[in-house]
Short mmCIF file of C-alpha atoms (C1' of nucleotides) in Angstrom, two decimals:
data_model
loop_
_atom_site.label_atom_id
_atom_site.label_comp_id
_atom_site.label_asym_id
_atom_site.label_seq_id
_atom_site.Cartn_x
_atom_site.Cartn_y
_atom_site.Cartn_z
CA MET F 24 -48.45 15.57 46.21
CA ARG F 25 -45.28 15.93 48.53
CA ALA F 26 -45.05 14.06 51.32
CA SER F 27 -44.69 16.81 53.78
CA ASP F 28 -48.53 17.65 52.54
CA ARG F 29 -49.65 14.10 52.92
CA ALA F 30 -48.42 13.77 56.43
CA TYR F 31 -50.10 16.90 57.23
CA HIS F 32 -53.66 16.24 55.84
CA GLN F 33 -53.55 12.52 57.29
CA LEU F 34 -52.74 13.74 60.93
CA ARG F 35 -55.06 16.58 60.64
CA GLN F 36 -57.76 14.54 59.64
CA GLU F 37 -57.32 12.00 62.51
CA ILE F 38 -57.23 14.32 64.77
CA ILE F 39 -60.49 16.28 63.69
CA THR F 40 -62.32 12.81 63.39
CA TRP F 41 -61.12 11.73 66.92
CA ARG F 42 -58.91 8.96 65.65
CA LEU F 43 -56.21 10.33 67.28
CA ALA F 44 -57.38 11.46 70.94
CA PRO F 45 -56.68 14.63 72.36
CA GLY F 46 -53.00 14.07 74.80
CA THR F 47 -51.95 11.63 72.18
CA VAL F 48 -48.30 11.67 71.85
CA LEU F 49 -47.16 12.42 68.64
CA ALA F 50 -43.62 11.17 68.56
CA GLU F 51 -41.70 11.89 65.15
CA VAL F 52 -40.29 8.73 64.72
CA GLU F 53 -43.50 6.88 65.45
CA GLN F 54 -45.34 8.84 63.09
CA ALA F 55 -42.72 8.77 60.43
CA GLY F 56 -42.48 5.05 60.50
CA ARG F 57 -46.76 4.80 60.35
CA LEU F 58 -47.08 7.30 57.67
CA GLY F 59 -44.25 5.84 55.55
CA VAL F 60 -42.09 8.88 55.34
CA SER F 61 -38.91 10.38 57.07
CA ARG F 62 -38.83 12.31 60.16
CA THR F 63 -38.45 15.66 57.83
CA PRO F 64 -41.72 16.02 56.31
CA VAL F 65 -43.43 14.87 59.84
CA ARG F 66 -41.41 17.63 61.54
CA GLU F 67 -42.77 19.72 59.14
CA ALA F 68 -46.73 18.54 59.30
CA LEU F 69 -46.13 18.74 63.08
CA SER F 70 -45.09 22.36 62.73
CA ARG F 71 -48.42 23.63 60.67
CA LEU F 72 -50.50 21.32 63.23
CA MET F 73 -48.95 23.20 66.30
CA ALA F 74 -49.56 26.65 64.49
CA GLU F 75 -53.07 25.83 63.79
CA GLY F 76 -53.61 24.76 67.38
CA LEU F 77 -54.61 20.78 66.88
CA ALA F 78 -51.38 19.96 68.59
CA ALA F 79 -49.18 21.78 71.35
CA THR F 80 -45.89 20.72 72.91
CA GLU F 81 -46.42 19.42 76.43
CA GLY F 82 -43.79 20.04 78.27
CA ARG F 83 -40.89 17.28 78.15
CA ARG F 84 -43.41 14.74 76.53
CA GLY F 85 -43.19 16.14 72.92
CA VAL F 86 -45.79 17.09 70.61
CA VAL F 87 -49.38 16.02 71.82
CA VAL F 88 -52.85 16.30 70.28
CA ALA F 89 -54.50 19.15 71.89
CA GLU F 90 -57.14 18.95 74.30
CA LEU F 91 -60.50 20.14 73.88
CA SER F 92 -62.66 20.84 76.90
CA VAL F 93 -66.18 22.32 77.63
CA THR F 94 -64.49 26.08 78.28
CA ASP F 95 -62.81 25.41 74.86
CA LEU F 96 -66.03 24.90 73.40
CA GLU F 97 -67.60 27.89 74.39
CA GLN F 98 -64.38 30.26 73.98
CA LEU F 99 -64.30 29.05 70.30
CA PHE F 100 -67.88 29.97 69.92
CA GLU F 101 -67.62 32.91 71.51
CA LEU F 102 -64.96 33.96 68.80
CA ARG F 103 -66.57 32.24 65.94
CA GLU F 104 -69.51 34.51 66.65
CA THR F 105 -67.79 37.76 66.73
CA LEU F 106 -66.02 36.73 63.57
CA GLU F 107 -68.58 35.19 61.50
CA ARG F 108 -71.15 37.84 62.54
CA LYS F 109 -68.86 40.15 60.94
CA ALA F 110 -68.54 38.25 57.70
CA ALA F 111 -71.91 37.90 57.47
CA GLY F 112 -72.48 41.61 57.67
CA LEU F 113 -69.61 42.32 55.20
CA ALA F 114 -71.09 39.86 52.48
CA ALA F 115 -74.40 41.24 52.70
CA ALA F 116 -72.86 44.98 52.17
CA ARG F 117 -70.33 44.25 49.60
CA GLY F 118 -70.83 40.48 48.31
CA ASP F 119 -72.08 38.99 45.19
CA ARG F 120 -76.17 38.23 45.89
CA GLY F 121 -76.91 36.09 43.65
CA ARG F 122 -74.39 33.28 45.17
CA PHE F 123 -76.24 33.70 48.45
CA ARG F 124 -79.40 33.61 46.31
CA ARG F 125 -78.55 30.47 45.00
CA LEU F 126 -77.21 29.11 48.62
CA HIS F 127 -80.25 30.14 50.22
CA GLU F 128 -82.66 28.09 47.73
CA GLN F 129 -79.97 25.19 47.69
CA PHE F 130 -80.45 24.92 51.79
CA LEU F 131 -84.05 25.20 51.37
CA HIS F 132 -84.25 22.02 49.27
CA ALA F 133 -81.77 20.42 51.61
CA GLU F 134 -84.14 20.47 54.42
CA ALA F 135 -86.68 18.73 52.67
CA SER F 136 -84.48 15.84 51.70
CA LEU F 137 -82.31 15.26 54.97
CA ASP F 138 -83.52 11.68 55.66
CA ALA F 139 -81.18 9.58 53.48
CA PRO F 140 -77.80 9.08 55.49
CA GLU F 141 -76.01 10.55 52.16
CA GLU F 142 -77.76 13.52 52.06
CA VAL F 143 -76.27 14.27 55.44
CA GLU F 144 -72.76 14.47 53.71
CA ALA F 145 -74.27 16.57 50.97
CA TYR F 146 -75.56 18.91 53.72
CA TYR F 147 -72.26 19.44 55.52
CA ALA F 148 -70.52 20.07 52.18
CA LEU F 149 -73.26 22.68 51.28
CA VAL F 150 -72.26 24.13 54.69
CA GLY F 151 -68.94 24.17 53.58
CA GLU F 152 -69.86 26.23 50.53
CA LEU F 153 -71.75 28.79 52.45
CA ASP F 154 -68.75 29.28 54.49
CA ALA F 155 -66.47 29.76 51.59
CA ALA F 156 -68.88 31.79 50.48
CA LEU F 157 -68.69 34.20 52.87
CA ASP F 158 -64.68 33.62 53.69
CA GLU F 159 -64.65 35.21 49.95
CA GLU F 160 -67.73 37.46 49.41
CA CYS F 161 -66.71 39.47 52.75
CA GLY F 162 -63.67 40.88 51.13
CA ASN F 163 -61.65 41.00 53.90
CA ALA F 164 -58.71 38.45 53.18
CA TYR F 165 -57.47 38.39 57.21
CA LEU F 166 -60.81 37.83 58.68
CA ALA F 167 -61.21 34.98 56.12
CA LEU F 168 -58.15 33.68 57.26
CA SER F 169 -59.00 33.85 61.14
CA LEU F 170 -62.20 31.85 60.36
CA ARG F 171 -59.93 29.06 58.45
CA GLN F 172 -57.67 28.93 61.20
CA LEU F 173 -60.82 28.57 63.40
CA ARG F 174 -62.76 25.62 61.31
CA PRO F 175 -60.56 22.82 61.93
CA HIS F 176 -61.57 23.20 65.60
CA LEU F 177 -65.10 23.49 64.73
CA GLN F 178 -65.08 20.62 63.00
CA ARG F 179 -63.37 18.52 65.72
CA LEU F 180 -66.07 19.76 67.71
CA ARG F 181 -68.90 18.56 65.18
CA ARG F 182 -68.30 15.06 65.99
CA LEU F 183 -69.24 15.92 69.80
CA ALA F 184 -72.71 16.07 68.34
CA HIS F 185 -75.23 13.58 67.76
CA ASP F 186 -76.95 14.08 64.13
CA GLN F 187 -80.59 14.26 64.93
CA PRO F 188 -82.69 14.72 62.04
CA GLU F 189 -84.82 17.46 63.97
CA ARG F 190 -81.82 19.71 64.66
CA LEU F 191 -80.01 19.32 60.92
CA ALA F 192 -83.54 20.40 59.46
CA ALA F 193 -83.55 23.49 62.11
CA SER F 194 -79.79 23.97 61.09
CA ALA F 195 -80.50 24.02 57.55
CA ARG F 196 -83.25 26.43 58.01
CA GLU F 197 -80.84 29.09 60.13
CA HIS F 198 -78.35 28.47 57.05
CA ALA F 199 -81.36 29.79 54.95
CA ALA F 200 -81.67 32.51 57.02
CA ILE F 201 -78.13 33.58 56.98
CA ALA F 202 -78.20 33.28 52.99
CA ALA F 203 -81.21 34.99 52.42
CA ALA F 204 -80.27 37.89 54.54
CA VAL F 205 -76.87 38.28 52.94
CA ALA F 206 -78.88 37.95 49.60
CA ASP F 207 -81.08 40.69 50.50
CA GLY F 208 -78.14 42.82 51.26
CA ASN F 209 -79.15 43.10 55.16
CA PRO F 210 -75.72 43.44 57.17
CA GLY F 211 -77.74 43.70 60.66
CA LEU F 212 -80.20 40.90 59.87
CA ALA F 213 -77.12 38.56 58.30
CA ALA F 214 -75.01 38.98 61.64
CA ALA F 215 -78.34 38.36 63.76
CA ALA F 216 -79.05 35.29 61.97
CA THR F 217 -75.65 34.32 62.39
CA THR F 218 -75.97 34.47 66.27
CA VAL F 219 -79.45 32.57 66.38
CA HIS F 220 -77.64 29.87 64.28
CA LEU F 221 -75.08 29.59 66.37
CA SER F 222 -76.68 29.95 69.78
CA ALA F 223 -78.71 26.88 68.74
CA SER F 224 -75.71 25.33 67.58
CA LEU F 225 -73.95 25.69 70.73
CA LYS F 226 -77.19 24.78 72.42
CA HIS F 227 -77.48 21.30 70.88
CA LEU F 228 -73.42 20.74 71.64
CA HIS F 229 -73.73 21.67 75.03
CA HIS F 230 -76.74 19.11 75.37
CA SER F 231 -75.18 16.56 73.77
CA GLN F 232 -72.26 16.83 76.13
CA SER F 233 -74.46 17.03 79.36
CA GLY F 234 -72.88 16.11 82.71
CA GLN F 235 -69.54 15.42 80.86
CA GLY F 236 -66.66 17.13 82.48
CA THR F 237 -64.26 15.81 79.11
CA LEU F 238 -65.45 15.78 76.02
CA ALA F 239 -65.80 12.74 73.96
CA PRO F 240 -67.70 12.02 70.73
CA ALA F 241 -70.90 10.87 70.27
CA HIS F 242 -70.19 7.74 68.44
CA SER F 243 -67.28 6.09 69.96
CA VAL F 244 -64.32 5.91 67.63
CA HIS F 245 -62.78 2.87 65.85
CA LEU F 246 -59.51 3.27 68.14
CA THR F 247 -56.06 2.87 66.25
CA THR F 248 -53.89 0.42 67.73
CA HIS F 249 -50.82 2.80 67.37
CA GLU F 250 -51.29 4.59 70.98
CA SER F 251 -51.00 1.13 72.33
CA GLU F 252 -47.63 0.75 70.39
CA SER F 253 -46.46 4.26 71.26
CA ARG F 254 -46.60 3.08 75.21
CA MET O 15 -31.93 28.79 72.93
CA ARG O 16 -32.73 26.62 69.96
CA ALA O 17 -31.06 27.77 66.32
CA SER O 18 -34.31 27.64 64.93
CA ASP O 19 -35.98 30.01 67.54
CA ARG O 20 -33.13 32.79 66.83
CA ALA O 21 -33.54 32.60 63.30
CA TYR O 22 -37.49 32.92 63.70
CA HIS O 23 -37.03 35.81 65.87
CA GLN O 24 -34.09 37.02 63.79
CA LEU O 25 -35.97 37.18 60.64
CA ARG O 26 -39.52 38.13 62.14
CA GLN O 27 -37.85 41.31 63.33
CA GLU O 28 -36.05 42.12 60.04
CA ILE O 29 -39.46 41.75 58.21
CA ILE O 30 -41.35 43.95 61.01
CA THR O 31 -38.69 46.48 61.05
CA TRP O 32 -38.86 46.49 56.91
CA ARG O 33 -35.34 46.01 57.07
CA LEU O 34 -36.09 43.00 54.81
CA ALA O 35 -38.69 44.68 52.52
CA PRO O 36 -41.82 43.21 50.97
CA GLY O 37 -41.23 40.86 47.86
CA THR O 38 -37.62 39.80 49.30
CA VAL O 39 -36.83 36.43 48.30
CA LEU O 40 -36.17 34.02 51.64
CA ALA O 41 -34.13 31.54 49.84
CA GLU O 42 -33.15 28.75 52.26
CA VAL O 43 -29.30 28.59 51.69
CA GLU O 44 -28.81 32.06 51.73
CA GLN O 45 -30.36 32.62 54.78
CA ALA O 46 -28.97 29.64 56.60
CA GLY O 47 -25.74 31.39 55.53
CA ARG O 48 -26.38 34.65 56.71
CA LEU O 49 -27.95 33.64 60.10
CA GLY O 50 -24.71 30.92 60.87
CA VAL O 51 -27.25 27.92 61.07
CA SER O 52 -28.16 25.14 58.64
CA ARG O 53 -30.93 24.83 56.80
CA THR O 54 -33.05 23.00 58.86
CA PRO O 55 -34.05 25.35 61.37
CA VAL O 56 -34.32 28.18 58.45
CA ARG O 57 -37.32 25.83 57.10
CA GLU O 58 -38.86 25.68 60.62
CA ALA O 59 -38.51 29.43 60.84
CA LEU O 60 -39.92 30.04 57.02
CA SER O 61 -42.43 27.62 58.32
CA ARG O 62 -43.53 29.75 61.32
CA LEU O 63 -43.21 33.01 59.08
CA MET O 64 -45.67 31.51 56.81
CA ALA O 65 -48.06 30.32 58.92
CA GLU O 66 -47.84 34.06 60.52
CA GLY O 67 -48.40 35.51 56.95
CA LEU O 68 -45.55 37.65 57.36
CA ALA O 69 -44.14 35.51 54.49
CA ALA O 70 -45.74 33.48 51.69
CA THR O 71 -44.67 31.27 48.79
CA GLU O 72 -44.71 32.80 45.59
CA GLY O 73 -44.84 30.42 42.91
CA ARG O 74 -41.78 28.90 41.79
CA ARG O 75 -39.67 31.89 43.37
CA GLY O 76 -39.87 30.30 46.50
CA VAL O 77 -40.45 32.40 49.64
CA VAL O 78 -40.85 35.70 49.57
CA VAL O 79 -41.55 38.21 52.41
CA ALA O 80 -45.29 39.34 52.56
CA GLU O 81 -46.54 41.98 50.36
CA LEU O 82 -48.16 44.88 52.14
CA SER O 83 -50.88 47.31 50.49
CA VAL O 84 -53.65 49.67 51.30
CA THR O 85 -55.81 47.04 51.01
CA ASP O 86 -54.09 45.39 53.33
CA LEU O 87 -54.17 47.75 56.13
CA GLU O 88 -57.94 48.56 55.84
CA GLN O 89 -58.40 44.81 56.16
CA LEU O 90 -56.02 44.42 59.19
CA PHE O 91 -57.88 47.41 60.77
CA GLU O 92 -61.87 46.06 59.76
CA LEU O 93 -60.22 42.26 61.62
CA ARG O 94 -58.59 44.31 64.39
CA GLU O 95 -61.76 46.27 65.35
CA THR O 96 -63.51 43.39 65.24
CA LEU O 97 -61.22 41.26 67.63
CA GLU O 98 -60.19 44.13 69.95
CA ARG O 99 -63.77 45.55 70.35
CA LYS O 100 -64.69 41.97 71.81
CA ALA O 101 -61.67 41.48 73.73
CA ALA O 102 -61.83 45.00 75.37
CA GLY O 103 -65.75 44.31 76.09
CA LEU O 104 -65.03 40.87 77.33
CA ALA O 105 -62.23 42.29 79.42
CA ALA O 106 -64.66 44.78 81.31
CA ALA O 107 -67.10 42.10 81.96
CA ARG O 108 -64.57 39.71 83.33
CA GLY O 109 -61.03 41.23 84.08
CA ASP O 110 -59.45 42.22 86.63
CA ARG O 111 -60.62 46.05 87.25
CA GLY O 112 -57.44 47.02 89.47
CA ARG O 113 -54.88 45.85 86.58
CA PHE O 114 -56.78 48.25 84.55
CA ARG O 115 -57.03 51.27 86.84
CA ARG O 116 -53.41 51.12 87.07
CA LEU O 117 -52.87 51.00 82.94
CA HIS O 118 -55.12 53.79 83.15
CA GLU O 119 -52.98 55.99 85.49
CA GLN O 120 -49.79 54.82 83.95
CA PHE O 121 -51.34 56.23 80.14
CA LEU O 122 -51.96 59.68 82.02
CA HIS O 123 -49.03 59.68 83.17
CA ALA O 124 -47.24 58.71 79.94
CA GLU O 125 -49.22 61.42 78.08
CA ALA O 126 -47.55 64.20 80.52
CA SER O 127 -44.09 62.98 79.27
CA LEU O 128 -43.63 61.98 75.52
CA ASP O 129 -41.09 64.39 74.86
CA ALA O 130 -37.90 62.61 75.15
CA PRO O 131 -37.31 60.20 72.34
CA GLU O 132 -36.68 57.32 75.18
CA GLU O 133 -40.22 57.80 76.33
CA VAL O 134 -41.72 57.20 72.88
CA GLU O 135 -40.12 53.67 73.52
CA ALA O 136 -41.54 52.99 77.22
CA TYR O 137 -44.82 54.47 75.48
CA TYR O 138 -45.07 51.33 73.23
CA ALA O 139 -43.90 49.25 75.91
CA LEU O 140 -47.09 50.83 77.57
CA VAL O 141 -49.17 50.20 74.98
CA GLY O 142 -48.07 46.26 74.58
CA GLU O 143 -48.76 45.98 78.07
CA LEU O 144 -52.36 47.40 77.61
CA ASP O 145 -52.49 44.66 74.66
CA ALA O 146 -51.34 41.91 76.61
CA ALA O 147 -53.80 42.69 79.80
CA LEU O 148 -56.62 42.71 77.19
CA ASP O 149 -55.40 39.23 75.95
CA GLU O 150 -55.27 37.82 79.27
CA GLU O 151 -58.29 39.39 81.06
CA CYS O 152 -60.71 38.82 77.99
CA GLY O 153 -61.05 35.33 79.19
CA ASN O 154 -61.05 33.94 75.60
CA ALA O 155 -57.60 31.94 74.79
CA TYR O 156 -58.81 31.52 71.00
CA LEU O 157 -59.38 35.15 70.57
CA ALA O 158 -56.17 36.41 72.51
CA LEU O 159 -54.72 33.82 69.90
CA SER O 160 -55.96 35.45 67.14
CA LEU O 161 -54.82 38.72 68.20
CA ARG O 162 -51.59 37.75 68.70
CA GLN O 163 -51.27 36.50 65.10
CA LEU O 164 -52.84 39.95 64.03
CA ARG O 165 -50.37 42.05 65.81
CA PRO O 166 -46.92 41.56 63.98
CA HIS O 167 -48.63 42.63 60.82
CA LEU O 168 -49.78 45.84 62.93
CA GLN O 169 -45.95 46.38 64.27
CA ARG O 170 -45.05 46.20 60.70
CA LEU O 171 -47.76 48.83 59.88
CA ARG O 172 -46.69 50.97 62.46
CA ARG O 173 -43.35 51.55 60.83
CA LEU O 174 -45.01 53.56 58.26
CA ALA O 175 -46.61 56.21 60.46
CA HIS O 176 -44.91 59.26 61.32
CA ASP O 177 -44.07 59.85 65.28
CA GLN O 178 -45.90 62.92 65.43
CA PRO O 179 -45.88 63.96 69.09
CA GLU O 180 -49.38 65.50 69.08
CA ARG O 181 -50.42 62.10 67.44
CA LEU O 182 -48.76 60.34 70.17
CA ALA O 183 -50.29 62.40 73.07
CA ALA O 184 -53.51 62.12 71.68
CA SER O 185 -53.01 58.14 71.23
CA ALA O 186 -52.35 57.88 74.79
CA ARG O 187 -55.55 59.49 75.94
CA GLU O 188 -57.39 57.07 73.28
CA HIS O 189 -55.82 54.22 74.98
CA ALA O 190 -56.24 55.49 78.59
CA ALA O 191 -60.13 55.75 77.93
CA ILE O 192 -60.07 52.21 76.92
CA ALA O 193 -58.32 51.30 80.20
CA ALA O 194 -60.76 53.26 82.12
CA ALA O 195 -63.68 52.09 80.37
CA VAL O 196 -62.54 48.54 81.30
CA ALA O 197 -61.52 49.34 84.77
CA ASP O 198 -65.07 50.62 85.12
CA GLY O 199 -66.60 47.14 83.63
CA ASN O 200 -68.50 48.90 81.01
CA PRO O 201 -68.35 46.77 78.02
CA GLY O 202 -70.22 49.17 75.39
CA LEU O 203 -68.03 52.01 76.74
CA ALA O 204 -64.97 49.84 76.21
CA ALA O 205 -65.94 48.79 72.68
CA ALA O 206 -66.75 52.27 71.65
CA ALA O 207 -63.34 53.58 73.04
CA THR O 208 -61.35 51.05 71.13
CA THR O 209 -63.51 52.09 67.81
CA VAL O 210 -62.58 55.73 68.74
CA HIS O 211 -58.94 55.10 69.14
CA LEU O 212 -58.49 52.77 65.96
CA SER O 213 -60.28 55.03 63.66
CA ALA O 214 -57.87 58.01 64.91
CA SER O 215 -55.03 55.69 64.35
CA LEU O 216 -56.29 54.44 60.98
CA LYS O 217 -56.94 58.23 59.87
CA HIS O 218 -53.03 59.11 61.13
CA LEU O 219 -51.84 55.90 59.06
CA HIS O 220 -53.59 56.71 55.81
CA HIS O 221 -52.94 60.46 56.06
CA SER O 222 -48.89 59.10 56.38
CA GLN O 223 -49.17 57.19 53.21
CA SER O 224 -51.33 60.04 51.20
CA GLY O 225 -51.35 59.78 47.82
CA GLN O 226 -48.81 56.91 47.83
CA GLY O 227 -50.28 53.26 46.42
CA THR O 228 -47.57 51.29 47.45
CA LEU O 229 -46.73 51.42 51.48
CA ALA O 230 -43.29 52.43 52.33
CA PRO O 231 -42.16 53.19 55.86
CA ALA O 232 -41.84 56.75 57.19
CA HIS O 233 -38.00 56.80 57.74
CA SER O 234 -35.89 55.16 54.80
CA VAL O 235 -34.50 52.06 56.66
CA HIS O 236 -30.89 51.07 56.26
CA LEU O 237 -31.05 48.44 53.53
CA THR O 238 -28.90 45.46 54.08
CA THR O 239 -26.73 44.34 51.12
CA HIS O 240 -28.21 40.72 51.14
CA GLU O 241 -31.01 41.54 48.35
CA SER O 242 -28.37 42.56 45.67
CA GLU O 243 -26.78 39.63 46.50
CA SER O 244 -29.65 37.36 46.44
CA ARG O 245 -30.59 38.47 42.70
"C1'" DT S 30 -28.25 37.41 13.32
"C1'" DC S 31 -32.11 34.77 15.19
"C1'" DG S 32 -34.25 31.03 17.06
"C1'" DG S 33 -34.34 26.81 19.65
"C1'" DC S 34 -32.36 23.10 22.16
"C1'" DC S 35 -29.22 21.62 25.53
"C1'" DC S 36 -26.25 21.79 29.29
"C1'" DT S 37 -25.30 24.04 33.91
"C1'" DT S 38 -26.16 25.80 38.01
"C1'" DT S 39 -29.22 27.05 41.63
"C1'" DG S 40 -32.64 25.44 44.86
"C1'" DT S 41 -35.98 22.52 47.35
"C1'" DG S 42 -38.04 18.39 49.07
"C1'" DT S 43 -36.50 14.14 51.34
"C1'" DA S 44 -33.57 11.24 53.84
"C1'" DT S 45 -30.41 9.73 57.34
"C1'" DA S 46 -26.58 10.60 60.53
"C1'" DC S 47 -25.00 12.37 64.70
"C1'" DA S 48 -25.15 15.02 68.97
"C1'" DG S 49 -26.55 16.36 73.31
"C1'" DT S 50 -30.07 15.98 76.78
"C1'" DG S 51 -33.82 14.20 79.80
"C1'" DA S 52 -35.80 10.46 81.62
"C1'" DA S 53 -36.39 5.89 83.39
"C1'" DA S 54 -35.00 1.84 85.63
"C1'" DG S 55 -32.07 -0.81 88.06
"C1'" DG S 56 -29.04 -1.36 91.72
"C1'" DA S 57 -26.25 -0.34 95.86
"C1'" DG S 58 -25.90 1.54 100.09
"C1'" DT S 59 -28.05 2.75 104.29
"C1'" DA J 5 -37.08 -2.36 102.92
"C1'" DC J 6 -36.65 2.21 100.84
"C1'" DT J 7 -33.82 5.61 98.94
"C1'" DC J 8 -30.59 7.70 96.31
"C1'" DC J 9 -27.27 7.67 92.47
"C1'" DT J 10 -25.84 5.58 87.95
"C1'" DT J 11 -25.94 4.37 83.71
"C1'" DT J 12 -28.27 3.72 79.73
"C1'" DC J 13 -31.95 4.39 76.18
"C1'" DA J 14 -34.90 7.22 73.65
"C1'" DC J 15 -36.10 11.34 71.66
"C1'" DT J 16 -35.47 15.81 69.68
"C1'" DG J 17 -32.48 19.12 67.34
"C1'" DT J 18 -29.03 19.96 63.64
"C1'" DA J 19 -26.43 19.36 60.49
"C1'" DT J 20 -25.45 17.25 55.93
"C1'" DA J 21 -25.85 14.37 51.38
"C1'" DC J 22 -28.53 13.42 47.84
"C1'" DA J 23 -32.28 13.50 44.11
"C1'" DC J 24 -35.11 15.87 41.16
"C1'" DA J 25 -37.01 19.86 38.92
"C1'" DA J 26 -37.08 24.60 37.00
"C1'" DA J 27 -34.67 28.37 35.23
"C1'" DG J 28 -31.22 30.50 32.89
"C1'" DG J 29 -27.37 31.01 29.63
"C1'" DG J 30 -24.15 29.52 26.02
"C1'" DC J 31 -24.12 26.95 21.84
"C1'" DC J 32 -25.00 25.54 17.24
"C1'" DG J 33 -27.54 25.29 13.17
"C1'" DA J 34 -30.61 27.69 10.03
#
DNA sequence: TCGGCCCTTTGTGTATACAGTGAAAGGAGT
DNA sequence: ACTCCTTTCACTGTATACACAAAGGGCCGA
């Protein structure tokens, strides 16, 4: 794998998991030293992160990790609903029904076995499979591209929520409903089920952040020592 | 302005205006020599173009100008309608009505004076102003970002259409209807007017390309000699 | 004459050197 | 003591050098 790819994936992961907090300065020389590559791959990685919106140039301070406010949360979900409703509807109209029928059954099965912590990991992987299936079966590469560009931001938001078992179970049922509607070839119902799921998800996220103006992850993250070095 | 910015803007413009045809190989050393900068800014420019989807890596052939098929045309308009309907609706709900009232009057005025060729330029600039107004007044930075990422592809498609005066006049009326609906604060009507405009626009584009499997610009473009050098 | 192997050339990926600019800190003057 | 100016440092932007990989062509052998 190329060094620029490694730098990109590592920085991306660290931003999504909040190990690199919003506002952290991503100086080229510092990151190059930390990641063990030269400045050139780091520059390419930062370019890609800026194109995704995970990083931004902040005046003269250089490249910083993008901020994430309650306003961002609401705007991201507004766009997400628009895109995912359309994708679900198109997949219901054009997609491979058997694929979503299988996903439907997997979600029903996952709901019953969401007790163990390792099952939560598997559940998130299943959600990712449904996302990928909608991307592919909606038959619109540009719509899928927009959704893929949106997803890293949503993954970052996910870390804000507490993983309450009852919410995960409800989420599984909502995903099952989406998959069922797509499998039935019902675009209107698929879009409606998407709205239902996203409304519940947004409400849960809002509740997790109740009162706070600035967003912060649910479980405090083991902070790296690098930002103190970067002073 | 930075050299990488100049390289990016020039390559972008040449791709949008079809002076760099789809499939053209964008070799780093070749473009560096042609644009009068070194490989480093060219690399950054190519990265940005690939992030936008205007260029893509094609196996071992390196970076090439992205292809554009009839399928792309239809998928781009499908996504465009989804995003612009939402943006128009949000702008109608939240936006500054006076701004769209003024744009409405400008479109009515433009329709009456679309005879001179320089008026066509001014008309396209006015369309750009409406787009920018929707971006800003929809109150959703992520939606605006998605729209801005979509627009270079649409600009490339625009070159496929013949600028027939009657179509431009109809387009002006359709844009006026959108601006009026937003100015009236009517989200449903704004979305509907957007669908009306895009349907007519897509139909006109399809008609301009009737019968051809591969897309080509309406007026043959003065081809650069560079692709023959790049063999 | 045809096929296979080797060599050369071209292009990308990475590292590093150099220059220009902006910011911050310290010293001097009022 | 405070403010302003100067100097220095650090960072980005750009250029270039080097290594490695692949593809194409030419040559040699069968």
